[in-house]
PDB file of N, CA and C in Angstrom:
ATOM      1  N   MET A 897       0.839  -1.169   0.000  1.00  0.00           N
ATOM      2  CA  MET A 897       0.000   0.000   0.000  1.00  0.00           C
ATOM      3  C   MET A 897       0.891   1.242   0.000  1.00  0.00           C
ATOM      4  N   THR A 898       0.559   2.204  -0.790  1.00  0.00           N
ATOM      5  CA  THR A 898       1.404   3.388  -0.901  1.00  0.00           C
ATOM      6  C   THR A 898       0.735   4.628  -0.332  1.00  0.00           C
ATOM      7  N   HIS A 899      -0.419   4.474   0.293  1.00  0.00           N
ATOM      8  CA  HIS A 899      -1.131   5.635   0.812  1.00  0.00           C
ATOM      9  C   HIS A 899      -1.582   5.385   2.249  1.00  0.00           C
ATOM     10  N   SER A 900      -1.966   6.444   2.923  1.00  0.00           N
ATOM     11  CA  SER A 900      -2.494   6.326   4.275  1.00  0.00           C
ATOM     12  C   SER A 900      -3.888   5.717   4.205  1.00  0.00           C
ATOM     13  N   PHE A 901      -4.307   5.059   5.290  1.00  0.00           N
ATOM     14  CA  PHE A 901      -5.617   4.420   5.288  1.00  0.00           C
ATOM     15  C   PHE A 901      -6.102   4.227   6.715  1.00  0.00           C
ATOM     16  N   ALA A 902      -7.372   3.912   6.840  1.00  0.00           N
ATOM     17  CA  ALA A 902      -7.967   3.540   8.121  1.00  0.00           C
ATOM     18  C   ALA A 902      -8.742   2.246   7.897  1.00  0.00           C
ATOM     19  N   LEU A 903      -8.821   1.438   8.931  1.00  0.00           N
ATOM     20  CA  LEU A 903      -9.463   0.129   8.828  1.00  0.00           C
ATOM     21  C   LEU A 903     -10.139  -0.171  10.157  1.00  0.00           C
ATOM     22  N   HIS A 904     -11.391  -0.609  10.122  1.00  0.00           N
ATOM     23  CA  HIS A 904     -12.102  -0.989  11.346  1.00  0.00           C
ATOM     24  C   HIS A 904     -11.736  -2.437  11.666  1.00  0.00           C
ATOM     25  N   VAL A 905     -10.805  -2.626  12.579  1.00  0.00           N
ATOM     26  CA  VAL A 905     -10.211  -3.928  12.865  1.00  0.00           C
ATOM     27  C   VAL A 905     -11.233  -4.991  13.294  1.00  0.00           C
ATOM     28  N   PRO A 906     -12.207  -4.679  14.164  1.00  0.00           N
ATOM     29  CA  PRO A 906     -13.124  -5.737  14.615  1.00  0.00           C
ATOM     30  C   PRO A 906     -13.907  -6.408  13.482  1.00  0.00           C
ATOM     31  N   ASP A 907     -14.170  -5.667  12.388  1.00  0.00           N
ATOM     32  CA  ASP A 907     -14.987  -6.212  11.297  1.00  0.00           C
ATOM     33  C   ASP A 907     -14.195  -6.587  10.045  1.00  0.00           C
ATOM     34  N   ALA A 908     -12.889  -6.435  10.066  1.00  0.00           N
ATOM     35  CA  ALA A 908     -12.076  -6.694   8.871  1.00  0.00           C
ATOM     36  C   ALA A 908     -12.154  -8.160   8.463  1.00  0.00           C
ATOM     37  N   ASP A 909     -12.296  -8.394   7.174  1.00  0.00           N
ATOM     38  CA  ASP A 909     -12.292  -9.760   6.643  1.00  0.00           C
ATOM     39  C   ASP A 909     -10.878 -10.314   6.686  1.00  0.00           C
ATOM     40  N   LEU A 910     -10.762 -11.562   7.157  1.00  0.00           N
ATOM     41  CA  LEU A 910      -9.470 -12.211   7.269  1.00  0.00           C
ATOM     42  C   LEU A 910      -9.443 -13.455   6.393  1.00  0.00           C
ATOM     43  N   GLU A 911      -8.235 -13.921   6.092  1.00  0.00           N
ATOM     44  CA  GLU A 911      -8.059 -15.117   5.272  1.00  0.00           C
ATOM     45  C   GLU A 911      -7.496 -16.242   6.127  1.00  0.00           C
ATOM     46  N   ALA A 912      -7.962 -17.464   5.888  1.00  0.00           N
ATOM     47  CA  ALA A 912      -7.472 -18.623   6.640  1.00  0.00           C
ATOM     48  C   ALA A 912      -5.967 -18.760   6.467  1.00  0.00           C
ATOM     49  N   ASP A 913      -5.299 -19.118   7.556  1.00  0.00           N
ATOM     50  CA  ASP A 913      -3.843 -19.296   7.566  1.00  0.00           C
ATOM     51  C   ASP A 913      -3.566 -20.523   8.428  1.00  0.00           C
ATOM     52  N   PRO A 914      -3.718 -21.716   7.863  1.00  0.00           N
ATOM     53  CA  PRO A 914      -3.650 -22.949   8.664  1.00  0.00           C
ATOM     54  C   PRO A 914      -2.359 -23.078   9.469  1.00  0.00           C
ATOM     55  N   LEU A 915      -2.520 -23.548  10.699  1.00  0.00           N
ATOM     56  CA  LEU A 915      -1.389 -23.815  11.579  1.00  0.00           C
ATOM     57  C   LEU A 915      -0.687 -25.094  11.162  1.00  0.00           C
ATOM     58  N   ASP A 916       0.605 -25.173  11.435  1.00  0.00           N
ATOM     59  CA  ASP A 916       1.338 -26.429  11.321  1.00  0.00           C
ATOM     60  C   ASP A 916       0.796 -27.326  12.431  1.00  0.00           C
ATOM     61  N   PRO A 917       0.304 -28.535  12.114  1.00  0.00           N
ATOM     62  CA  PRO A 917      -0.249 -29.414  13.148  1.00  0.00           C
ATOM     63  C   PRO A 917       0.701 -29.654  14.314  1.00  0.00           C
ATOM     64  N   ALA A 918       2.013 -29.564  14.096  1.00  0.00           N
ATOM     65  CA  ALA A 918       2.984 -29.757  15.169  1.00  0.00           C
ATOM     66  C   ALA A 918       2.912 -28.646  16.217  1.00  0.00           C
ATOM     67  N   GLN A 919       2.315 -27.504  15.868  1.00  0.00           N
ATOM     68  CA  GLN A 919       2.182 -26.389  16.807  1.00  0.00           C
ATOM     69  C   GLN A 919       1.014 -26.563  17.767  1.00  0.00           C
ATOM     70  N   ILE A 920       0.054 -27.419  17.422  1.00  0.00           N
ATOM     71  CA  ILE A 920      -1.170 -27.551  18.203  1.00  0.00           C
ATOM     72  C   ILE A 920      -0.957 -28.551  19.340  1.00  0.00           C
ATOM     73  N   LEU A 921      -1.120 -28.054  20.577  1.00  0.00           N
ATOM     74  CA  LEU A 921      -0.981 -28.901  21.759  1.00  0.00           C
ATOM     75  C   LEU A 921      -2.325 -29.398  22.272  1.00  0.00           C
ATOM     76  N   SER A 922      -3.394 -28.608  22.039  1.00  0.00           N
ATOM     77  CA  SER A 922      -4.709 -28.959  22.559  1.00  0.00           C
ATOM     78  C   SER A 922      -5.794 -28.238  21.769  1.00  0.00           C
ATOM     79  N   GLY A 923      -6.938 -28.902  21.607  1.00  0.00           N
ATOM     80  CA  GLY A 923      -8.064 -28.283  20.921  1.00  0.00           C
ATOM     81  C   GLY A 923      -7.904 -28.310  19.415  1.00  0.00           C
ATOM     82  N   THR A 924      -8.731 -27.510  18.765  1.00  0.00           N
ATOM     83  CA  THR A 924      -8.700 -27.409  17.300  1.00  0.00           C
ATOM     84  C   THR A 924      -8.651 -25.932  16.887  1.00  0.00           C
ATOM     85  N   PRO A 925      -7.616 -25.219  17.327  1.00  0.00           N
ATOM     86  CA  PRO A 925      -7.549 -23.790  17.011  1.00  0.00           C
ATOM     87  C   PRO A 925      -7.384 -23.546  15.516  1.00  0.00           C
ATOM     88  N   GLU A 926      -8.019 -22.477  15.062  1.00  0.00           N
ATOM     89  CA  GLU A 926      -7.910 -22.053  13.665  1.00  0.00           C
ATOM     90  C   GLU A 926      -7.396 -20.625  13.642  1.00  0.00           C
ATOM     91  N   VAL A 927      -6.496 -20.368  12.700  1.00  0.00           N
ATOM     92  CA  VAL A 927      -5.874 -19.046  12.575  1.00  0.00           C
ATOM     93  C   VAL A 927      -6.296 -18.414  11.255  1.00  0.00           C
ATOM     94  N   SER A 928      -6.518 -17.103  11.311  1.00  0.00           N
ATOM     95  CA  SER A 928      -6.757 -16.324  10.100  1.00  0.00           C
ATOM     96  C   SER A 928      -6.066 -14.980  10.278  1.00  0.00           C
ATOM     97  N   GLY A 929      -5.851 -14.300   9.184  1.00  0.00           N
ATOM     98  CA  GLY A 929      -5.163 -13.024   9.291  1.00  0.00           C
ATOM     99  C   GLY A 929      -5.161 -12.264   7.990  1.00  0.00           C
ATOM    100  N   LYS A 930      -4.546 -11.102   8.055  1.00  0.00           N
ATOM    101  CA  LYS A 930      -4.446 -10.247   6.879  1.00  0.00           C
ATOM    102  C   LYS A 930      -3.320  -9.248   7.103  1.00  0.00           C
ATOM    103  N   VAL A 931      -2.364  -9.205   6.187  1.00  0.00           N
ATOM    104  CA  VAL A 931      -1.345  -8.161   6.197  1.00  0.00           C
ATOM    105  C   VAL A 931      -1.972  -6.958   5.512  1.00  0.00           C
ATOM    106  N   VAL A 932      -2.016  -5.817   6.217  1.00  0.00           N
ATOM    107  CA  VAL A 932      -2.637  -4.625   5.643  1.00  0.00           C
ATOM    108  C   VAL A 932      -1.611  -3.627   5.117  1.00  0.00           C
ATOM    109  N   TRP A 933      -0.344  -3.825   5.508  1.00  0.00           N
ATOM    110  CA  TRP A 933       0.734  -2.970   5.018  1.00  0.00           C
ATOM    111  C   TRP A 933       2.052  -3.713   5.164  1.00  0.00           C
ATOM    112  N   GLU A 934       2.913  -3.584   4.163  1.00  0.00           N
ATOM    113  CA  GLU A 934       4.249  -4.171   4.205  1.00  0.00           C
ATOM    114  C   GLU A 934       5.225  -3.191   3.600  1.00  0.00           C
ATOM    115  N   SER A 935       6.369  -3.010   4.244  1.00  0.00           N
ATOM    116  CA  SER A 935       7.386  -2.101   3.714  1.00  0.00           C
ATOM    117  C   SER A 935       7.957  -2.664   2.412  1.00  0.00           C
ATOM    118  N   ASP A 936       8.529  -1.798   1.611  1.00  0.00           N
ATOM    119  CA  ASP A 936       9.086  -2.215   0.328  1.00  0.00           C
ATOM    120  C   ASP A 936      10.119  -3.325   0.475  1.00  0.00           C
ATOM    121  N   ASP A 937      10.896  -3.297   1.569  1.00  0.00           N
ATOM    122  CA  ASP A 937      11.925  -4.323   1.763  1.00  0.00           C
ATOM    123  C   ASP A 937      11.397  -5.561   2.495  1.00  0.00           C
ATOM    124  N   GLY A 938      10.111  -5.567   2.856  1.00  0.00           N
ATOM    125  CA  GLY A 938       9.495  -6.721   3.508  1.00  0.00           C
ATOM    126  C   GLY A 938       9.870  -6.893   4.970  1.00  0.00           C
ATOM    127  N   ARG A 939      10.567  -5.927   5.546  1.00  0.00           N
ATOM    128  CA  ARG A 939      11.041  -6.059   6.929  1.00  0.00           C
ATOM    129  C   ARG A 939      10.033  -5.556   7.960  1.00  0.00           C
ATOM    130  N   GLN A 940       9.057  -4.786   7.525  1.00  0.00           N
ATOM    131  CA  GLN A 940       8.028  -4.246   8.420  1.00  0.00           C
ATOM    132  C   GLN A 940       6.659  -4.715   7.935  1.00  0.00           C
ATOM    133  N   LEU A 941       5.886  -5.290   8.848  1.00  0.00           N
ATOM    134  CA  LEU A 941       4.534  -5.751   8.523  1.00  0.00           C
ATOM    135  C   LEU A 941       3.548  -5.152   9.508  1.00  0.00           C
ATOM    136  N   ARG A 942       2.378  -4.812   9.037  1.00  0.00           N
ATOM    137  CA  ARG A 942       1.266  -4.376   9.881  1.00  0.00           C
ATOM    138  C   ARG A 942       0.072  -5.230   9.474  1.00  0.00           C
ATOM    139  N   GLY A 943      -0.660  -5.715  10.459  1.00  0.00           N
ATOM    140  CA  GLY A 943      -1.767  -6.564  10.087  1.00  0.00           C
ATOM    141  C   GLY A 943      -2.702  -6.893  11.223  1.00  0.00           C
ATOM    142  N   ILE A 944      -3.582  -7.846  10.931  1.00  0.00           N
ATOM    143  CA  ILE A 944      -4.587  -8.337  11.859  1.00  0.00           C
ATOM    144  C   ILE A 944      -4.449  -9.846  11.902  1.00  0.00           C
ATOM    145  N   TRP A 945      -4.564 -10.420  13.088  1.00  0.00           N
ATOM    146  CA  TRP A 945      -4.405 -11.865  13.274  1.00  0.00           C
ATOM    147  C   TRP A 945      -5.464 -12.335  14.244  1.00  0.00           C
ATOM    148  N   GLN A 946      -5.997 -13.517  14.001  1.00  0.00           N
ATOM    149  CA  GLN A 946      -7.039 -14.071  14.864  1.00  0.00           C
ATOM    150  C   GLN A 946      -6.806 -15.558  15.072  1.00  0.00           C
ATOM    151  N   ILE A 947      -7.100 -16.028  16.298  1.00  0.00           N
ATOM    152  CA  ILE A 947      -6.980 -17.450  16.617  1.00  0.00           C
ATOM    153  C   ILE A 947      -8.153 -17.854  17.501  1.00  0.00           C
ATOM    154  N   THR A 948      -8.730 -19.024  17.214  1.00  0.00           N
ATOM    155  CA  THR A 948      -9.828 -19.554  18.012  1.00  0.00           C
ATOM    156  C   THR A 948      -9.259 -20.342  19.194  1.00  0.00           C
ATOM    157  N   PRO A 949     -10.094 -20.689  20.186  1.00  0.00           N
ATOM    158  CA  PRO A 949      -9.588 -21.351  21.398  1.00  0.00           C
ATOM    159  C   PRO A 949      -8.803 -22.633  21.145  1.00  0.00           C
ATOM    160  N   GLY A 950      -7.799 -22.817  22.004  1.00  0.00           N
ATOM    161  CA  GLY A 950      -6.926 -23.973  21.961  1.00  0.00           C
ATOM    162  C   GLY A 950      -5.576 -23.595  22.534  1.00  0.00           C
ATOM    163  N   VAL A 951      -4.629 -24.526  22.448  1.00  0.00           N
ATOM    164  CA  VAL A 951      -3.282 -24.289  22.955  1.00  0.00           C
ATOM    165  C   VAL A 951      -2.291 -24.567  21.822  1.00  0.00           C
ATOM    166  N   VAL A 952      -1.442 -23.578  21.527  1.00  0.00           N
ATOM    167  CA  VAL A 952      -0.474 -23.699  20.437  1.00  0.00           C
ATOM    168  C   VAL A 952       0.887 -23.174  20.872  1.00  0.00           C
ATOM    169  N   THR A 953       1.924 -23.634  20.187  1.00  0.00           N
ATOM    170  CA  THR A 953       3.271 -23.120  20.413  1.00  0.00           C
ATOM    171  C   THR A 953       3.685 -22.270  19.225  1.00  0.00           C
ATOM    172  N   ASP A 954       4.653 -21.394  19.460  1.00  0.00           N
ATOM    173  CA  ASP A 954       5.145 -20.542  18.383  1.00  0.00           C
ATOM    174  C   ASP A 954       6.544 -20.045  18.735  1.00  0.00           C
ATOM    175  N   THR A 955       7.283 -19.630  17.728  1.00  0.00           N
ATOM    176  CA  THR A 955       8.524 -18.895  17.910  1.00  0.00           C
ATOM    177  C   THR A 955       8.253 -17.517  17.338  1.00  0.00           C
ATOM    178  N   GLU A 956       8.416 -16.508  18.164  1.00  0.00           N
ATOM    179  CA  GLU A 956       7.931 -15.172  17.839  1.00  0.00           C
ATOM    180  C   GLU A 956       8.898 -14.344  17.003  1.00  0.00           C
ATOM    181  N   ALA A 957       8.309 -13.370  16.323  1.00  0.00           N
ATOM    182  CA  ALA A 957       9.040 -12.306  15.645  1.00  0.00           C
ATOM    183  C   ALA A 957       9.130 -11.130  16.620  1.00  0.00           C
ATOM    184  N   ASP A 958       9.846 -10.090  16.268  1.00  0.00           N
ATOM    185  CA  ASP A 958       9.864  -8.846  17.031  1.00  0.00           C
ATOM    186  C   ASP A 958       8.523  -8.169  16.757  1.00  0.00           C
ATOM    187  N   GLU A 959       7.632  -8.183  17.764  1.00  0.00           N
ATOM    188  CA  GLU A 959       6.247  -7.783  17.521  1.00  0.00           C
ATOM    189  C   GLU A 959       5.681  -6.958  18.661  1.00  0.00           C
ATOM    190  N   LEU A 960       4.902  -5.966  18.290  1.00  0.00           N
ATOM    191  CA  LEU A 960       4.051  -5.227  19.201  1.00  0.00           C
ATOM    192  C   LEU A 960       2.632  -5.487  18.738  1.00  0.00           C
ATOM    193  N   PHE A 961       1.732  -5.821  19.671  1.00  0.00           N
ATOM    194  CA  PHE A 961       0.339  -6.004  19.275  1.00  0.00           C
ATOM    195  C   PHE A 961      -0.609  -5.454  20.325  1.00  0.00           C
ATOM    196  N   VAL A 962      -1.841  -5.164  19.866  1.00  0.00           N
ATOM    197  CA  VAL A 962      -2.924  -4.721  20.739  1.00  0.00           C
ATOM    198  C   VAL A 962      -4.084  -5.681  20.521  1.00  0.00           C
ATOM    199  N   VAL A 963      -4.600  -6.217  21.623  1.00  0.00           N
ATOM    200  CA  VAL A 963      -5.725  -7.141  21.552  1.00  0.00           C
ATOM    201  C   VAL A 963      -7.013  -6.342  21.329  1.00  0.00           C
ATOM    202  N   ILE A 964      -7.759  -6.751  20.322  1.00  0.00           N
ATOM    203  CA  ILE A 964      -9.028  -6.104  19.989  1.00  0.00           C
ATOM    204  C   ILE A 964     -10.172  -6.805  20.706  1.00  0.00           C
ATOM    205  N   SER A 965     -10.137  -8.141  20.702  1.00  0.00           N
ATOM    206  CA  SER A 965     -11.183  -8.927  21.358  1.00  0.00           C
ATOM    207  C   SER A 965     -10.619 -10.280  21.748  1.00  0.00           C
ATOM    208  N   GLY A 966     -11.286 -10.934  22.712  1.00  0.00           N
ATOM    209  CA  GLY A 966     -10.870 -12.253  23.149  1.00  0.00           C
ATOM    210  C   GLY A 966      -9.827 -12.198  24.246  1.00  0.00           C
ATOM    211  N   SER A 967      -9.320 -13.387  24.613  1.00  0.00           N
ATOM    212  CA  SER A 967      -8.335 -13.435  25.685  1.00  0.00           C
ATOM    213  C   SER A 967      -7.438 -14.656  25.537  1.00  0.00           C
ATOM    214  N   ALA A 968      -6.227 -14.517  26.082  1.00  0.00           N
ATOM    215  CA  ALA A 968      -5.251 -15.603  26.028  1.00  0.00           C
ATOM    216  C   ALA A 968      -4.227 -15.420  27.141  1.00  0.00           C
ATOM    217  N   THR A 969      -3.575 -16.519  27.454  1.00  0.00           N
ATOM    218  CA  THR A 969      -2.422 -16.518  28.333  1.00  0.00           C
ATOM    219  C   THR A 969      -1.241 -16.959  27.476  1.00  0.00           C
ATOM    220  N   ILE A 970      -0.166 -16.183  27.517  1.00  0.00           N
ATOM    221  CA  ILE A 970       1.011 -16.463  26.694  1.00  0.00           C
ATOM    222  C   ILE A 970       2.176 -16.746  27.639  1.00  0.00           C
ATOM    223  N   ALA A 971       2.621 -17.996  27.665  1.00  0.00           N
ATOM    224  CA  ALA A 971       3.766 -18.382  28.494  1.00  0.00           C
ATOM    225  C   ALA A 971       5.020 -18.289  27.638  1.00  0.00           C
ATOM    226  N   ILE A 972       5.972 -17.486  28.083  1.00  0.00           N
ATOM    227  CA  ILE A 972       7.226 -17.308  27.358  1.00  0.00           C
ATOM    228  C   ILE A 972       8.275 -18.185  28.037  1.00  0.00           C
ATOM    229  N   GLU A 973       8.864 -19.093  27.251  1.00  0.00           N
ATOM    230  CA  GLU A 973       9.876 -20.001  27.802  1.00  0.00           C
ATOM    231  C   GLU A 973      11.000 -19.195  28.448  1.00  0.00           C
ATOM    232  N   GLY A 974      11.261 -19.478  29.725  1.00  0.00           N
ATOM    233  CA  GLY A 974      12.312 -18.771  30.437  1.00  0.00           C
ATOM    234  C   GLY A 974      11.968 -17.340  30.788  1.00  0.00           C
ATOM    235  N   GLY A 975      10.695 -16.965  30.654  1.00  0.00           N
ATOM    236  CA  GLY A 975      10.288 -15.583  30.917  1.00  0.00           C
ATOM    237  C   GLY A 975       8.939 -15.519  31.592  1.00  0.00           C
ATOM    238  N   PRO A 976       8.266 -14.397  31.452  1.00  0.00           N
ATOM    239  CA  PRO A 976       6.991 -14.203  32.137  1.00  0.00           C
ATOM    240  C   PRO A 976       5.832 -14.922  31.450  1.00  0.00           C
ATOM    241  N   VAL A 977       4.718 -14.948  32.158  1.00  0.00           N
ATOM    242  CA  VAL A 977       3.441 -15.392  31.596  1.00  0.00           C
ATOM    243  C   VAL A 977       2.595 -14.134  31.445  1.00  0.00           C
ATOM    244  N   LEU A 978       2.150 -13.879  30.220  1.00  0.00           N
ATOM    245  CA  LEU A 978       1.353 -12.687  29.928  1.00  0.00           C
ATOM    246  C   LEU A 978      -0.110 -13.081  29.817  1.00  0.00           C
ATOM    247  N   THR A 979      -0.980 -12.321  30.461  1.00  0.00           N
ATOM    248  CA  THR A 979      -2.419 -12.510  30.317  1.00  0.00           C
ATOM    249  C   THR A 979      -2.935 -11.308  29.559  1.00  0.00           C
ATOM    250  N   VAL A 980      -3.559 -11.539  28.397  1.00  0.00           N
ATOM    251  CA  VAL A 980      -3.984 -10.429  27.547  1.00  0.00           C
ATOM    252  C   VAL A 980      -5.462 -10.535  27.206  1.00  0.00           C
ATOM    253  N   GLY A 981      -6.073  -9.356  27.085  1.00  0.00           N
ATOM    254  CA  GLY A 981      -7.479  -9.248  26.704  1.00  0.00           C
ATOM    255  C   GLY A 981      -7.696  -7.922  25.998  1.00  0.00           C
ATOM    256  N   PRO A 982      -8.946  -7.583  25.702  1.00  0.00           N
ATOM    257  CA  PRO A 982      -9.247  -6.368  24.939  1.00  0.00           C
ATOM    258  C   PRO A 982      -8.582  -5.122  25.518  1.00  0.00           C
ATOM    259  N   GLY A 983      -7.893  -4.399  24.649  1.00  0.00           N
ATOM    260  CA  GLY A 983      -7.228  -3.162  25.035  1.00  0.00           C
ATOM    261  C   GLY A 983      -5.807  -3.342  25.518  1.00  0.00           C
ATOM    262  N   ASP A 984      -5.366  -4.586  25.746  1.00  0.00           N
ATOM    263  CA  ASP A 984      -4.004  -4.813  26.221  1.00  0.00           C
ATOM    264  C   ASP A 984      -3.013  -4.747  25.064  1.00  0.00           C
ATOM    265  N   MET A 985      -1.850  -4.154  25.357  1.00  0.00           N
ATOM    266  CA  MET A 985      -0.739  -4.120  24.414  1.00  0.00           C
ATOM    267  C   MET A 985       0.336  -5.053  24.942  1.00  0.00           C
ATOM    268  N   ALA A 986       0.985  -5.771  24.045  1.00  0.00           N
ATOM    269  CA  ALA A 986       2.073  -6.668  24.435  1.00  0.00           C
ATOM    270  C   ALA A 986       3.213  -6.525  23.441  1.00  0.00           C
ATOM    271  N   VAL A 987       4.422  -6.814  23.934  1.00  0.00           N
ATOM    272  CA  VAL A 987       5.614  -6.807  23.099  1.00  0.00           C
ATOM    273  C   VAL A 987       6.267  -8.173  23.239  1.00  0.00           C
ATOM    274  N   LEU A 988       6.545  -8.810  22.108  1.00  0.00           N
ATOM    275  CA  LEU A 988       7.247 -10.090  22.071  1.00  0.00           C
ATOM    276  C   LEU A 988       8.572  -9.874  21.361  1.00  0.00           C
ATOM    277  N   ARG A 989       9.597 -10.558  21.855  1.00  0.00           N
ATOM    278  CA  ARG A 989      10.927 -10.421  21.262  1.00  0.00           C
ATOM    279  C   ARG A 989      11.154 -11.513  20.231  1.00  0.00           C
ATOM    280  N   GLU A 990      11.890 -11.182  19.194  1.00  0.00           N
ATOM    281  CA  GLU A 990      12.245 -12.161  18.181  1.00  0.00           C
ATOM    282  C   GLU A 990      12.938 -13.349  18.848  1.00  0.00           C
ATOM    283  N   GLY A 991      12.479 -14.539  18.524  1.00  0.00           N
ATOM    284  CA  GLY A 991      13.057 -15.756  19.061  1.00  0.00           C
ATOM    285  C   GLY A 991      12.378 -16.277  20.316  1.00  0.00           C
ATOM    286  N   ASP A 992      11.501 -15.455  20.944  1.00  0.00           N
ATOM    287  CA  ASP A 992      10.757 -15.958  22.104  1.00  0.00           C
ATOM    288  C   ASP A 992      10.014 -17.224  21.705  1.00  0.00           C
ATOM    289  N   ARG A 993      10.162 -18.267  22.510  1.00  0.00           N
ATOM    290  CA  ARG A 993       9.389 -19.499  22.307  1.00  0.00           C
ATOM    291  C   ARG A 993       8.200 -19.409  23.245  1.00  0.00           C
ATOM    292  N   THR A 994       7.002 -19.482  22.677  1.00  0.00           N
ATOM    293  CA  THR A 994       5.796 -19.225  23.454  1.00  0.00           C
ATOM    294  C   THR A 994       4.806 -20.383  23.371  1.00  0.00           C
ATOM    295  N   THR A 995       3.966 -20.452  24.398  1.00  0.00           N
ATOM    296  CA  THR A 995       2.801 -21.331  24.396  1.00  0.00           C
ATOM    297  C   THR A 995       1.594 -20.442  24.645  1.00  0.00           C
ATOM    298  N   TRP A 996       0.693 -20.410  23.656  1.00  0.00           N
ATOM    299  CA  TRP A 996      -0.511 -19.604  23.728  1.00  0.00           C
ATOM    300  C   TRP A 996      -1.673 -20.487  24.166  1.00  0.00           C
ATOM    301  N   THR A 997      -2.307 -20.137  25.284  1.00  0.00           N
ATOM    302  CA  THR A 997      -3.561 -20.768  25.693  1.00  0.00           C
ATOM    303  C   THR A 997      -4.651 -19.745  25.416  1.00  0.00           C
ATOM    304  N   VAL A 998      -5.419 -20.006  24.363  1.00  0.00           N
ATOM    305  CA  VAL A 998      -6.443 -19.056  23.920  1.00  0.00           C
ATOM    306  C   VAL A 998      -7.764 -19.457  24.571  1.00  0.00           C
ATOM    307  N   HIS A 999      -8.294 -18.561  25.407  1.00  0.00           N
ATOM    308  CA  HIS A 999      -9.518 -18.824  26.156  1.00  0.00           C
ATOM    309  C   HIS A 999     -10.766 -18.461  25.355  1.00  0.00           C
ATOM    310  N   GLU A1000     -10.729 -17.315  24.679  1.00  0.00           N
ATOM    311  CA  GLU A1000     -11.802 -16.848  23.804  1.00  0.00           C
ATOM    312  C   GLU A1000     -11.144 -16.400  22.508  1.00  0.00           C
ATOM    313  N   THR A1001     -11.824 -16.591  21.379  1.00  0.00           N
ATOM    314  CA  THR A1001     -11.241 -16.195  20.096  1.00  0.00           C
ATOM    315  C   THR A1001     -10.597 -14.818  20.221  1.00  0.00           C
ATOM    316  N   LEU A1002      -9.313 -14.773  19.914  1.00  0.00           N
ATOM    317  CA  LEU A1002      -8.520 -13.568  20.098  1.00  0.00           C
ATOM    318  C   LEU A1002      -8.224 -12.931  18.746  1.00  0.00           C
ATOM    319  N   ARG A1003      -8.476 -11.634  18.661  1.00  0.00           N
ATOM    320  CA  ARG A1003      -8.129 -10.844  17.467  1.00  0.00           C
ATOM    321  C   ARG A1003      -7.197  -9.738  17.907  1.00  0.00           C
ATOM    322  N   LYS A1004      -6.108  -9.572  17.179  1.00  0.00           N
ATOM    323  CA  LYS A1004      -5.137  -8.530  17.513  1.00  0.00           C
ATOM    324  C   LYS A1004      -4.715  -7.775  16.265  1.00  0.00           C
ATOM    325  N   ALA A1005      -4.305  -6.529  16.474  1.00  0.00           N
ATOM    326  CA  ALA A1005      -3.655  -5.737  15.442  1.00  0.00           C
ATOM    327  C   ALA A1005      -2.183  -5.721  15.802  1.00  0.00           C
ATOM    328  N   TYR A1006      -1.313  -5.954  14.813  1.00  0.00           N
ATOM    329  CA  TYR A1006       0.104  -6.104  15.117  1.00  0.00           C
ATOM    330  C   TYR A1006       1.003  -5.291  14.201  1.00  0.00           C
ATOM    331  N   ALA A1007       2.215  -5.064  14.716  1.00  0.00           N
ATOM    332  CA  ALA A1007       3.313  -4.484  13.944  1.00  0.00           C
ATOM    333  C   ALA A1007       4.525  -5.397  14.170  1.00  0.00           C
ATOM    334  N   ILE A1008       5.068  -5.944  13.092  1.00  0.00           N
ATOM    335  CA  ILE A1008       6.215  -6.852  13.170  1.00  0.00           C
ATOM    336  C   ILE A1008       7.395  -6.211  12.457  1.00  0.00           C
ATOM    337  N   SER A1009       8.567  -6.354  13.089  1.00  0.00           N
ATOM    338  CA  SER A1009       9.826  -5.939  12.476  1.00  0.00           C
ATOM    339  C   SER A1009      10.668  -7.180  12.285  1.00  0.00           C
ATOM    340  N   ARG A1010      11.243  -7.335  11.102  1.00  0.00           N
ATOM    341  CA  ARG A1010      12.097  -8.510  10.819  1.00  0.00           C
ATOM    342  C   ARG A1010      13.536  -8.108  10.699  1.00  0.00           C
TER     343      ARG A1010
END
């Protein structure tokens, strides 16, 4: 995108983004998302991401996000346990190994730096 824009995050249409089955520890979580802006060099991403209830693992990027709806507990290996819900902002460091326990379908707006 080469221009400024506004987007109503709670109602934005998202596209399915299937999880690697090896990431799923419990339940049948489904992921969807949408990149709404990407820098020319691909190092900066802005987007929306959603996950339904379940427990999954991930290795994180350098990310700042704000939860729009839903709730989750994010256990960071060797670090804190974050509890997030609507209006909460969180920062994850590149390489953090996490376990997400999603209690209610969680939707977030994010900014990733690679």
